[in-house]
Amino acid sequence: DYLESKFRGSNAKNNIDRTLYADLTGYLPEDLLVKMDVATMAHSLEARSPLLDHKFVEFAATLPPEWKLKGLKSKYILKETFKDFLPRGILTRRKQGFGIPLGKWFAGAWLGYLKEVLLSEKASKRGYFKMKNISRLINDHAEGKADYGYCLWTLLMLELWHRVFIDGETSTMVK
């Protein structure tokens, strides 16, 4: 696979630096930075990733691996450097990705579309799921009883996938 070839192609002498190399040359430019560019450009914003400055990256590459990862604690040296300047909650919180507000969308602007697709006669006839359970998931989510955003997203994608690749539809827009 692509990242594995990056990992194996690294000149690094240890697995931590090989992994960082694969991230830096594969995952970052091919995934994370693209997502940032799309999200910021969509809102006419300019964003910079200061920790990706080439001089900073070159310097970080020279640091011993145990400063980068200490046990299961990642970004060790960075957190140690800024521990007196940042709130403890920032230093100790779990990693956050570039999530999208599915929960909010499915309880608001996309609720109608979600119901039209997942509760449609087409979806019902497939017999994959009990429609009363799908309806309950949607309603409980819309009423704020639970956050089923990712579950509903998965169900929506399954139905749209089925329409395109099994039913042969060229448009997945509800008519």
PDB file of C-alpha atoms in Angstrom:
ATOM      1  CA  ASP A   1       0.000   0.000   0.000  1.00  0.00           C
ATOM      2  CA  TYR A   2       0.991   3.626  -0.536  1.00  0.00           C
ATOM      3  CA  LEU A   3       1.923   4.597   3.037  1.00  0.00           C
ATOM      4  CA  GLU A   4       3.689   1.305   3.618  1.00  0.00           C
ATOM      5  CA  SER A   5       5.896   2.010   0.590  1.00  0.00           C
ATOM      6  CA  LYS A   6       6.659   5.462   2.049  1.00  0.00           C
ATOM      7  CA  PHE A   7       7.518   3.813   5.383  1.00  0.00           C
ATOM      8  CA  ARG A   8       9.811   1.250   3.756  1.00  0.00           C
ATOM      9  CA  GLY A   9      11.386   3.883   1.487  1.00  0.00           C
ATOM     10  CA  SER A  10      12.498   6.020   4.404  1.00  0.00           C
ATOM     11  CA  ASN A  11      16.201   6.309   5.299  1.00  0.00           C
ATOM     12  CA  ALA A  12      15.310   6.610   8.995  1.00  0.00           C
ATOM     13  CA  LYS A  13      17.003   4.273  11.432  1.00  0.00           C
ATOM     14  CA  ASN A  14      13.949   3.625  13.643  1.00  0.00           C
ATOM     15  CA  ASN A  15      10.237   2.931  13.237  1.00  0.00           C
ATOM     16  CA  ILE A  16       9.112   6.169  14.862  1.00  0.00           C
ATOM     17  CA  ASP A  17      10.991   8.274  12.322  1.00  0.00           C
ATOM     18  CA  ARG A  18       9.920   5.965   9.460  1.00  0.00           C
ATOM     19  CA  THR A  19       6.312   6.461  10.500  1.00  0.00           C
ATOM     20  CA  LEU A  20       6.747  10.223  10.760  1.00  0.00           C
ATOM     21  CA  TYR A  21       8.358  10.220   7.308  1.00  0.00           C
ATOM     22  CA  ALA A  22       5.406   8.291   5.835  1.00  0.00           C
ATOM     23  CA  ASP A  23       3.008  10.766   7.457  1.00  0.00           C
ATOM     24  CA  LEU A  24       4.969  13.778   6.253  1.00  0.00           C
ATOM     25  CA  THR A  25       5.383  12.599   2.663  1.00  0.00           C
ATOM     26  CA  GLY A  26       2.123  10.686   2.211  1.00  0.00           C
ATOM     27  CA  TYR A  27      -0.726  11.144   4.653  1.00  0.00           C
ATOM     28  CA  LEU A  28      -0.280  14.890   5.211  1.00  0.00           C
ATOM     29  CA  PRO A  29      -0.034  16.074   1.584  1.00  0.00           C
ATOM     30  CA  GLU A  30      -2.454  13.486   0.182  1.00  0.00           C
ATOM     31  CA  ASP A  31      -5.143  13.714   2.873  1.00  0.00           C
ATOM     32  CA  LEU A  32      -4.956  16.104   5.806  1.00  0.00           C
ATOM     33  CA  LEU A  33      -3.584  19.158   4.009  1.00  0.00           C
ATOM     34  CA  VAL A  34      -6.045  18.671   1.148  1.00  0.00           C
ATOM     35  CA  LYS A  35      -8.929  18.631   3.636  1.00  0.00           C
ATOM     36  CA  MET A  36      -7.637  21.814   5.248  1.00  0.00           C
ATOM     37  CA  ASP A  37      -7.280  23.522   1.866  1.00  0.00           C
ATOM     38  CA  VAL A  38     -10.796  22.558   0.776  1.00  0.00           C
ATOM     39  CA  ALA A  39     -12.349  23.638   4.082  1.00  0.00           C
ATOM     40  CA  THR A  40     -10.543  26.974   4.230  1.00  0.00           C
ATOM     41  CA  MET A  41     -10.935  27.847   0.554  1.00  0.00           C
ATOM     42  CA  ALA A  42     -14.668  27.132   0.774  1.00  0.00           C
ATOM     43  CA  HIS A  43     -14.862  30.008   3.258  1.00  0.00           C
ATOM     44  CA  SER A  44     -12.316  32.328   1.604  1.00  0.00           C
ATOM     45  CA  LEU A  45      -9.808  31.734   4.388  1.00  0.00           C
ATOM     46  CA  GLU A  46      -6.070  31.349   4.205  1.00  0.00           C
ATOM     47  CA  ALA A  47      -4.550  28.834   6.606  1.00  0.00           C
ATOM     48  CA  ARG A  48      -0.994  27.923   7.475  1.00  0.00           C
ATOM     49  CA  SER A  49       0.416  24.969   9.336  1.00  0.00           C
ATOM     50  CA  PRO A  50       3.292  26.583  11.240  1.00  0.00           C
ATOM     51  CA  LEU A  51       4.698  23.294  12.488  1.00  0.00           C
ATOM     52  CA  LEU A  52       5.213  22.241   8.876  1.00  0.00           C
ATOM     53  CA  ASP A  53       7.716  24.982   8.132  1.00  0.00           C
ATOM     54  CA  HIS A  54      10.547  23.161   6.368  1.00  0.00           C
ATOM     55  CA  LYS A  55      13.207  24.418   8.809  1.00  0.00           C
ATOM     56  CA  PHE A  56      11.121  23.300  11.785  1.00  0.00           C
ATOM     57  CA  VAL A  57      10.467  19.870  10.203  1.00  0.00           C
ATOM     58  CA  GLU A  58      14.149  19.428   9.391  1.00  0.00           C
ATOM     59  CA  PHE A  59      15.057  20.311  12.977  1.00  0.00           C
ATOM     60  CA  ALA A  60      12.401  17.960  14.408  1.00  0.00           C
ATOM     61  CA  ALA A  61      13.739  15.134  12.248  1.00  0.00           C
ATOM     62  CA  THR A  62      17.105  15.411  14.030  1.00  0.00           C
ATOM     63  CA  LEU A  63      15.600  14.951  17.514  1.00  0.00           C
ATOM     64  CA  PRO A  64      15.877  11.554  19.201  1.00  0.00           C
ATOM     65  CA  PRO A  65      12.787   9.357  18.735  1.00  0.00           C
ATOM     66  CA  GLU A  66      12.182   9.115  22.500  1.00  0.00           C
ATOM     67  CA  TRP A  67      11.552  12.873  22.566  1.00  0.00           C
ATOM     68  CA  LYS A  68       8.815  12.510  19.941  1.00  0.00           C
ATOM     69  CA  LEU A  69       7.057   9.547  21.520  1.00  0.00           C
ATOM     70  CA  LYS A  70       7.481   8.637  25.176  1.00  0.00           C
ATOM     71  CA  GLY A  71       5.593   5.442  25.921  1.00  0.00           C
ATOM     72  CA  LEU A  72       2.149   6.121  24.491  1.00  0.00           C
ATOM     73  CA  LYS A  73       2.498   9.879  24.906  1.00  0.00           C
ATOM     74  CA  SER A  74       2.860  11.460  21.461  1.00  0.00           C
ATOM     75  CA  LYS A  75       4.318  14.913  20.761  1.00  0.00           C
ATOM     76  CA  TYR A  76       6.243  14.587  23.997  1.00  0.00           C
ATOM     77  CA  ILE A  77       8.872  17.287  23.426  1.00  0.00           C
ATOM     78  CA  LEU A  78       6.306  19.709  22.001  1.00  0.00           C
ATOM     79  CA  LYS A  79       4.038  19.300  25.031  1.00  0.00           C
ATOM     80  CA  GLU A  80       6.965  19.589  27.443  1.00  0.00           C
ATOM     81  CA  THR A  81       8.128  22.757  25.704  1.00  0.00           C
ATOM     82  CA  PHE A  82       4.752  24.476  26.000  1.00  0.00           C
ATOM     83  CA  LYS A  83       3.454  23.040  29.291  1.00  0.00           C
ATOM     84  CA  ASP A  84       3.931  26.386  31.083  1.00  0.00           C
ATOM     85  CA  PHE A  85       2.146  28.329  28.334  1.00  0.00           C
ATOM     86  CA  LEU A  86      -0.885  26.194  27.485  1.00  0.00           C
ATOM     87  CA  PRO A  87      -3.803  25.120  29.670  1.00  0.00           C
ATOM     88  CA  ARG A  88      -3.543  21.558  30.953  1.00  0.00           C
ATOM     89  CA  GLY A  89      -6.831  20.715  29.199  1.00  0.00           C
ATOM     90  CA  ILE A  90      -5.255  21.460  25.833  1.00  0.00           C
ATOM     91  CA  LEU A  91      -2.123  19.446  26.562  1.00  0.00           C
ATOM     92  CA  THR A  92      -3.989  16.374  27.795  1.00  0.00           C
ATOM     93  CA  ARG A  93      -7.052  16.244  25.551  1.00  0.00           C
ATOM     94  CA  ARG A  94      -7.487  13.483  23.034  1.00  0.00           C
ATOM     95  CA  LYS A  95      -6.563  14.044  19.426  1.00  0.00           C
ATOM     96  CA  GLN A  96      -9.277  15.667  17.335  1.00  0.00           C
ATOM     97  CA  GLY A  97      -9.669  15.164  13.618  1.00  0.00           C
ATOM     98  CA  PHE A  98     -11.423  17.129  10.945  1.00  0.00           C
ATOM     99  CA  GLY A  99     -14.918  15.947  11.774  1.00  0.00           C
ATOM    100  CA  ILE A 100     -17.978  17.180   9.986  1.00  0.00           C
ATOM    101  CA  PRO A 101     -21.166  18.129  11.860  1.00  0.00           C
ATOM    102  CA  LEU A 102     -23.234  15.160  10.698  1.00  0.00           C
ATOM    103  CA  GLY A 103     -25.308  15.167  13.857  1.00  0.00           C
ATOM    104  CA  LYS A 104     -26.313  18.777  13.354  1.00  0.00           C
ATOM    105  CA  TRP A 105     -27.021  18.330   9.647  1.00  0.00           C
ATOM    106  CA  PHE A 106     -29.186  15.253  10.139  1.00  0.00           C
ATOM    107  CA  ALA A 107     -31.198  16.987  12.848  1.00  0.00           C
ATOM    108  CA  GLY A 108     -31.616  20.085  10.686  1.00  0.00           C
ATOM    109  CA  ALA A 109     -30.933  20.903   7.051  1.00  0.00           C
ATOM    110  CA  TRP A 110     -30.531  17.295   5.846  1.00  0.00           C
ATOM    111  CA  LEU A 111     -33.312  15.730   7.906  1.00  0.00           C
ATOM    112  CA  GLY A 112     -35.835  15.817   5.054  1.00  0.00           C
ATOM    113  CA  TYR A 113     -33.399  14.307   2.563  1.00  0.00           C
ATOM    114  CA  LEU A 114     -32.366  11.649   5.066  1.00  0.00           C
ATOM    115  CA  LYS A 115     -35.996  10.612   5.610  1.00  0.00           C
ATOM    116  CA  GLU A 116     -36.781  10.641   1.889  1.00  0.00           C
ATOM    117  CA  VAL A 117     -33.887   8.313   1.126  1.00  0.00           C
ATOM    118  CA  LEU A 118     -33.785   5.984   4.135  1.00  0.00           C
ATOM    119  CA  LEU A 119     -37.530   5.660   4.570  1.00  0.00           C
ATOM    120  CA  SER A 120     -38.267   5.402   0.846  1.00  0.00           C
ATOM    121  CA  GLU A 121     -40.181   2.544  -0.696  1.00  0.00           C
ATOM    122  CA  LYS A 122     -36.966   1.531  -2.524  1.00  0.00           C
ATOM    123  CA  ALA A 123     -35.024   1.224   0.711  1.00  0.00           C
ATOM    124  CA  SER A 124     -37.892  -0.575   2.411  1.00  0.00           C
ATOM    125  CA  LYS A 125     -38.237  -3.154  -0.370  1.00  0.00           C
ATOM    126  CA  ARG A 126     -34.582  -4.125  -0.060  1.00  0.00           C
ATOM    127  CA  GLY A 127     -35.463  -5.730   3.259  1.00  0.00           C
ATOM    128  CA  TYR A 128     -32.077  -5.039   4.813  1.00  0.00           C
ATOM    129  CA  PHE A 129     -33.499  -3.255   7.830  1.00  0.00           C
ATOM    130  CA  LYS A 130     -36.767  -2.877   9.682  1.00  0.00           C
ATOM    131  CA  MET A 131     -38.118   0.510   8.649  1.00  0.00           C
ATOM    132  CA  LYS A 132     -39.580   1.132  12.098  1.00  0.00           C
ATOM    133  CA  ASN A 133     -36.050   0.864  13.545  1.00  0.00           C
ATOM    134  CA  ILE A 134     -34.621   3.223  10.923  1.00  0.00           C
ATOM    135  CA  SER A 135     -37.467   5.647  11.602  1.00  0.00           C
ATOM    136  CA  ARG A 136     -36.794   5.447  15.343  1.00  0.00           C
ATOM    137  CA  LEU A 137     -33.088   6.166  14.821  1.00  0.00           C
ATOM    138  CA  ILE A 138     -33.905   9.203  12.682  1.00  0.00           C
ATOM    139  CA  ASN A 139     -36.551  10.530  15.078  1.00  0.00           C
ATOM    140  CA  ASP A 140     -34.483   9.972  18.218  1.00  0.00           C
ATOM    141  CA  HIS A 141     -31.607  11.742  16.534  1.00  0.00           C
ATOM    142  CA  ALA A 142     -33.756  14.655  15.314  1.00  0.00           C
ATOM    143  CA  GLU A 143     -35.282  15.067  18.789  1.00  0.00           C
ATOM    144  CA  GLY A 144     -31.836  15.110  20.414  1.00  0.00           C
ATOM    145  CA  LYS A 145     -32.408  11.903  22.406  1.00  0.00           C
ATOM    146  CA  ALA A 146     -29.195  10.429  20.972  1.00  0.00           C
ATOM    147  CA  ASP A 147     -26.524  11.278  18.436  1.00  0.00           C
ATOM    148  CA  TYR A 148     -26.810   8.739  15.637  1.00  0.00           C
ATOM    149  CA  GLY A 149     -25.102  10.989  13.085  1.00  0.00           C
ATOM    150  CA  TYR A 150     -22.423   8.527  11.989  1.00  0.00           C
ATOM    151  CA  CYS A 151     -24.799   5.584  12.023  1.00  0.00           C
ATOM    152  CA  LEU A 152     -27.282   7.508   9.861  1.00  0.00           C
ATOM    153  CA  TRP A 153     -24.445   8.571   7.546  1.00  0.00           C
ATOM    154  CA  THR A 154     -23.457   4.935   7.087  1.00  0.00           C
ATOM    155  CA  LEU A 155     -27.039   3.917   6.333  1.00  0.00           C
ATOM    156  CA  LEU A 156     -27.451   6.810   3.899  1.00  0.00           C
ATOM    157  CA  MET A 157     -24.218   5.925   2.079  1.00  0.00           C
ATOM    158  CA  LEU A 158     -25.248   2.259   1.884  1.00  0.00           C
ATOM    159  CA  GLU A 159     -28.572   3.177   0.310  1.00  0.00           C
ATOM    160  CA  LEU A 160     -27.027   5.666  -2.137  1.00  0.00           C
ATOM    161  CA  TRP A 161     -24.287   3.154  -3.014  1.00  0.00           C
ATOM    162  CA  HIS A 162     -26.933   0.513  -3.664  1.00  0.00           C
ATOM    163  CA  ARG A 163     -28.862   2.851  -5.937  1.00  0.00           C
ATOM    164  CA  VAL A 164     -25.791   3.665  -8.029  1.00  0.00           C
ATOM    165  CA  PHE A 165     -23.917   0.348  -8.129  1.00  0.00           C
ATOM    166  CA  ILE A 166     -26.709  -2.212  -7.862  1.00  0.00           C
ATOM    167  CA  ASP A 167     -29.757  -0.404  -9.255  1.00  0.00           C
ATOM    168  CA  GLY A 168     -27.694   1.450 -11.871  1.00  0.00           C
ATOM    169  CA  GLU A 169     -29.116   4.896 -11.145  1.00  0.00           C
ATOM    170  CA  THR A 170     -27.089   7.785 -12.532  1.00  0.00           C
ATOM    171  CA  SER A 171     -28.411  10.305 -10.008  1.00  0.00           C
ATOM    172  CA  THR A 172     -28.941   9.770  -6.323  1.00  0.00           C
ATOM    173  CA  MET A 173     -31.027  12.893  -5.860  1.00  0.00           C
ATOM    174  CA  VAL A 174     -34.492  12.162  -4.482  1.00  0.00           C
ATOM    175  CA  LYS A 175     -37.173  12.950  -7.022  1.00  0.00           C
TER     176      LYS A 175
END
